[in-house]
Every structure is written in C-alpha cells, then in structure tokens.
CSV table of C-alpha atoms in Angstrom, one decimal:
chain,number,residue,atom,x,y,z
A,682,UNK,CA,-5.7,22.5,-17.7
A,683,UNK,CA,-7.6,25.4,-16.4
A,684,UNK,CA,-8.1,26.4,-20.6
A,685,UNK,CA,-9.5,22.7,-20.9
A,686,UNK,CA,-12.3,23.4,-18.2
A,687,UNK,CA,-13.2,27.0,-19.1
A,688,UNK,CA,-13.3,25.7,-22.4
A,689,UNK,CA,-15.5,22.7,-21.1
A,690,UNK,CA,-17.9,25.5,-18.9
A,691,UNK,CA,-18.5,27.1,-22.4
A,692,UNK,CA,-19.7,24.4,-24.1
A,693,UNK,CA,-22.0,23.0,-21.1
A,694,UNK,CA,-23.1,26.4,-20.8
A,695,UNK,CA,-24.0,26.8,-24.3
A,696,UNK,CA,-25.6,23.1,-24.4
A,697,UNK,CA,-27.7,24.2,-21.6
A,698,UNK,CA,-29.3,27.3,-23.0
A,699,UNK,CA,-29.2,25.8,-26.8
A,700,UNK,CA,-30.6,22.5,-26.2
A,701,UNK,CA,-33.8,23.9,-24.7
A,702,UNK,CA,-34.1,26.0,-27.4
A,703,UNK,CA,-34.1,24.0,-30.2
A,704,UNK,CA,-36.1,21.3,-28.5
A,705,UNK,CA,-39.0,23.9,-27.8
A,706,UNK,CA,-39.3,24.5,-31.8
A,707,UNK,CA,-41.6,21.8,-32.3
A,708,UNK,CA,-44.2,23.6,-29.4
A,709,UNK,CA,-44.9,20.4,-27.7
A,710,UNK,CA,-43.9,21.3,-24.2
A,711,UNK,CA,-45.8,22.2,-21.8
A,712,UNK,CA,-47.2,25.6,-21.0
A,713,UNK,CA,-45.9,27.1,-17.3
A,714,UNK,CA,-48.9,28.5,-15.6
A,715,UNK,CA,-49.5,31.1,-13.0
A,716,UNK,CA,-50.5,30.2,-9.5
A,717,UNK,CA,-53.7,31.5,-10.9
A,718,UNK,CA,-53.5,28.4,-13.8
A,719,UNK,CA,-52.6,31.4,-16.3
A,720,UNK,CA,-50.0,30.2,-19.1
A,721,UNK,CA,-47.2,32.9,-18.1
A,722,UNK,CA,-46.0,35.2,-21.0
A,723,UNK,CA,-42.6,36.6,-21.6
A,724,UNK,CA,-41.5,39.9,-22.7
A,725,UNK,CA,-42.6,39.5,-26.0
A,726,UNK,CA,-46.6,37.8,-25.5
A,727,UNK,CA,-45.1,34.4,-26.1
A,728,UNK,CA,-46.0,31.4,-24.0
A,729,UNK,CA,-43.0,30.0,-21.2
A,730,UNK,CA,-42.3,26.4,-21.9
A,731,UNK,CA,-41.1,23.6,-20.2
A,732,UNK,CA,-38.3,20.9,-21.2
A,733,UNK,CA,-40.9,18.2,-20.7
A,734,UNK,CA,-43.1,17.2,-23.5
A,735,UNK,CA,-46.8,16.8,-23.3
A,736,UNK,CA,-48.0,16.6,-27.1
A,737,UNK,CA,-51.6,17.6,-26.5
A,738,UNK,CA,-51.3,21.0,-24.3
A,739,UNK,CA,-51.3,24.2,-26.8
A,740,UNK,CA,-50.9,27.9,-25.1
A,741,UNK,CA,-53.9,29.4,-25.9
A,742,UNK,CA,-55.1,32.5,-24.9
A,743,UNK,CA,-54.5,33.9,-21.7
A,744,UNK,CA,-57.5,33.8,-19.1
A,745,UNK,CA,-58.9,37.5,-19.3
A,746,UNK,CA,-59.9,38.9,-15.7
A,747,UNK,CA,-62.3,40.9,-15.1
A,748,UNK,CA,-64.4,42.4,-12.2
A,749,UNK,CA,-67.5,41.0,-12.7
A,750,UNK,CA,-69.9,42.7,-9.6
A,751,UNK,CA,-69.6,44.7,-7.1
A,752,UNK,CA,-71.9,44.3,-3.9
A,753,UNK,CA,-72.2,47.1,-1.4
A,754,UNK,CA,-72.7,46.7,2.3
A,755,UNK,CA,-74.5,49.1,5.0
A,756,UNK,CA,-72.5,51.1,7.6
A,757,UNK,CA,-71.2,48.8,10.2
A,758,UNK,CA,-72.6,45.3,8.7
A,759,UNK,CA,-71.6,42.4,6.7
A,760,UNK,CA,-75.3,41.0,5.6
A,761,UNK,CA,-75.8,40.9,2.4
A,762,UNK,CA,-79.2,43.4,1.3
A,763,UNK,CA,-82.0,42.4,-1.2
A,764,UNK,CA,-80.0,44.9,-3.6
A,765,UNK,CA,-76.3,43.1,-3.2
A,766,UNK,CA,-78.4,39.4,-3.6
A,767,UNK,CA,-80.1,40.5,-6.8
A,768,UNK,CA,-76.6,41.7,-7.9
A,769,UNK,CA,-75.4,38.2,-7.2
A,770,UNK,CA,-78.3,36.3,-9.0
A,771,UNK,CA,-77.3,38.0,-11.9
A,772,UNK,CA,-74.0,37.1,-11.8
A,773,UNK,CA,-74.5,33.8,-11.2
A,774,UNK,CA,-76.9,33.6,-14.4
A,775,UNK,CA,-73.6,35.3,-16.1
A,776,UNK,CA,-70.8,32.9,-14.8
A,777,UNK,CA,-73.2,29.8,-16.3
A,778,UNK,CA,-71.9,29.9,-20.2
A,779,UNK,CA,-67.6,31.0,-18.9
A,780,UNK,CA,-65.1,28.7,-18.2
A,781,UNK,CA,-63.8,30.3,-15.1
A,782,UNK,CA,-60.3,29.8,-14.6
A,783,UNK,CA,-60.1,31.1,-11.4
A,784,UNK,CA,-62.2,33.6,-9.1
A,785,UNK,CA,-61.1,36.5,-6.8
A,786,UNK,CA,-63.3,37.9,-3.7
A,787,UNK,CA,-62.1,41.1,-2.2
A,788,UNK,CA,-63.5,42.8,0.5
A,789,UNK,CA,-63.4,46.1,1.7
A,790,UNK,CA,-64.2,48.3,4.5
A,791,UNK,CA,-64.2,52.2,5.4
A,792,UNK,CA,-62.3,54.2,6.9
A,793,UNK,CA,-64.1,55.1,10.0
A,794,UNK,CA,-62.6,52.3,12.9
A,795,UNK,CA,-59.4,50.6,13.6
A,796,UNK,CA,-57.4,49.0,11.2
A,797,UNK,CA,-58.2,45.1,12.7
A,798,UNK,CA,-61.5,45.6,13.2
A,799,UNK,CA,-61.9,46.8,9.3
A,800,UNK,CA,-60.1,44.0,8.3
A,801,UNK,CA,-62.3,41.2,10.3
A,802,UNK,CA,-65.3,43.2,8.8
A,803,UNK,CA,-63.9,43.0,5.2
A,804,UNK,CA,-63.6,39.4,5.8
A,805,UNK,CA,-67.1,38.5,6.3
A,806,UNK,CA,-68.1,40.6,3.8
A,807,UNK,CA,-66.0,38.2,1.5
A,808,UNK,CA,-67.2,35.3,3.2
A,809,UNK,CA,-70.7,36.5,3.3
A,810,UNK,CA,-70.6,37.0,-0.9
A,811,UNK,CA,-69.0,33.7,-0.9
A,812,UNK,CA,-70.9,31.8,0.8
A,813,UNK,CA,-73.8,33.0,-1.5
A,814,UNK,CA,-72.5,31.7,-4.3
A,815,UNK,CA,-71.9,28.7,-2.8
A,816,UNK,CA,-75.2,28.3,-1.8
A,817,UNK,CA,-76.7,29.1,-5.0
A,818,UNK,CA,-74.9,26.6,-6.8
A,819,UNK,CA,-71.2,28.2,-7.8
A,820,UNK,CA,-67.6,26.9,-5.7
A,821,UNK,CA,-64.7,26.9,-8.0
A,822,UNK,CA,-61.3,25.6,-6.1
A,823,UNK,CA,-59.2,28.1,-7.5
A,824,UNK,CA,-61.0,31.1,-4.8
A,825,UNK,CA,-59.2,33.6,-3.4
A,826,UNK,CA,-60.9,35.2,-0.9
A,827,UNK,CA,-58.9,38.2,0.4
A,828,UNK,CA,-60.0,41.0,3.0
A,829,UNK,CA,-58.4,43.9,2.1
A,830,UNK,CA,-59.7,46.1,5.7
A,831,UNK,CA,-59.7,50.0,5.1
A,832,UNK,CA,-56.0,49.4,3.4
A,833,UNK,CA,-57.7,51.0,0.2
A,834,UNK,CA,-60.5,53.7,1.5
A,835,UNK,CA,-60.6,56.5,-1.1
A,836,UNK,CA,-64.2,58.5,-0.6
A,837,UNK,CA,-63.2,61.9,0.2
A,838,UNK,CA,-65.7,62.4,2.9
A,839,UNK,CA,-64.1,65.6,4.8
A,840,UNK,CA,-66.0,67.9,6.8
A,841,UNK,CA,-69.0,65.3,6.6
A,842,UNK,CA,-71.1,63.9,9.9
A,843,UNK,CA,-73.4,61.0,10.8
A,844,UNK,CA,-75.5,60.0,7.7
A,845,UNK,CA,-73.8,61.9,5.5
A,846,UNK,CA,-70.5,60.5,6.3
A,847,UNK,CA,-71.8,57.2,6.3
A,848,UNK,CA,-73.4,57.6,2.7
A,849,UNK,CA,-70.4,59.3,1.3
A,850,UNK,CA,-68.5,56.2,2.4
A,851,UNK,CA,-70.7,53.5,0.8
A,852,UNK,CA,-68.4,52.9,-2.1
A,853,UNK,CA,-65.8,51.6,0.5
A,854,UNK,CA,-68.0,49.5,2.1
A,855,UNK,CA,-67.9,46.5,-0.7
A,856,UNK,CA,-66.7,43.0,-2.3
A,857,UNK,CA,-65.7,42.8,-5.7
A,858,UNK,CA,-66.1,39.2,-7.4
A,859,UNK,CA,-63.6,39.2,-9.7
A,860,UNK,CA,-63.3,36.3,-12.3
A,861,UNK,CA,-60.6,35.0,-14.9
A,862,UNK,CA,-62.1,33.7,-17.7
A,863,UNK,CA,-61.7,31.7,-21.0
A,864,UNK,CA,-63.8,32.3,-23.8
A,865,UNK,CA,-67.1,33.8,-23.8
C-alpha cells in the first residue's frame, strides 16, 4: 500500500511540473509582472508564465528604468527654485513621446539634523517635484513616491563650516524622478 501511494506522489508530482511545461510551449500564457507591471525574468532572460491562457499578451521587452532628472533643493527648504522647475519643463517635454510604465520619486536630504526631521524634509521635497508634474500636466498611477531622509548622505564635507558646508552638501539635498519606460 504505502509503494501504491509513493508511487501515486511520483506521478502527481511529475504531472504537476510536466503539465505546465508542455502547455507553456505554445507561449500563449500570460506574462507575470512585477509590482512595478514589469514581465519578471528568470535565470536565463526568459519571460515567467502563467497556466492561464490569454492568446493576445506577448512578453516583450522589459520596461528599461532610468533616472531621468535630478532637481536640487537649498539648505533647509523644500521649494522648488527657477533652476529645479526648468529642469522639470524639460522633462516633462521628454516623458511626452515614452510610454511610461511606471515612475519613481525619491527624495533626499543631508546630513546635517535628525534623522525624522530629514526624512519629513525629503518628503516634501518628493511631494513638491510631484506635485509639479502634476500640475503641469503628468500623474501616472503607477507613482512611487519614497522619502529616503539622510539614510543615503555621501558628500564628504569634513572640516567644512557654514556656507561651505552647506554648498558641499547640495548634492544630498535632491529628488530624483526616475521612470520605467517602453520604447523610445
């Protein structure tokens, strides 16, 4: 008896990795995307199907991402300067001809303050950028808008006061829009 159902165990198990496989020959399953809306790759850069067939889905490339802009924010402030704005107008004019899969604002802070406070700054930096866009005629629901605090300060600023400290730390004090993208 206990032959009969190991035996039985086998051949389910082997039905249950075979039968996907043959049935996913014909590529008409659908694709399994990201939480991003990616198409998720295995080891080997082909696309993960499911058992489900939906005849008019291909793979297709994978949505490249890509920082797009960076806009940078004075000391202590989450206003967006004529400088940052001009940055955004031109990448809004650039995000007209992509299909945008999905779109990633980060903001950042320095180092100089406490953790929570850099990371309520950060976070209307982000909403300041994204607002913006919004604004000027760009939303896409997949957003993530993410305030990162002073969790990744890197200018090396040591032995610097005042101004100079503060200008040393600019590149800290930013958002990056960055945007997945199909095609163009």
């Amino acid at each position: 008896m206990t032959k009969r159902v190991s035996l039985l165990s086998a051949f389910a198990l082997l039905a249950a990795v075979a039968i996907p496989a043959f049935s996913s020959a014909d590529g008409y399953q659908a694709v399994v995307h990201d939480a991003r809306g990616n198409p998720v790759m295995d080891a080997r850069g082909n696309c993960v199907r499911t058992q489900w067939e939906t005849p008019n889905e291909e793979c297709g490339a994978p949505a490249a991402h890509t920082k797009l802009a960076s806009v940078y924010f004075e000391f202590n402030k989450a206003t967006l300067t004529k400088k940052a704005k001009a940055t955004l107008d031109h990448l809004l004019a650039t995000l007209k001809d992509k299909k945008i899969e999905a779109v990633t604002i980060a903001g950042y802070a320095d180092a100089i303050g406490s953790d929570s406070y850099n990371l309520r700054l950060s976070e209307k930096r982000a909403h300041a950028v994204q607002h913006y866009l919004k604004v000027h005629g760009f939303s896409h629901s997949n957003t993530d808008v993410r305030a990162l605090g002073k969790s990744t300060a890197s200018a090396a600023c040591k032995g610097l006061k005042d101004g100079e400290l503060h200008a040393c730390m600019q590149e800290d004090r930013r958002v990056d829009i960055e945007v997945s993208a199909i095609g163009k």
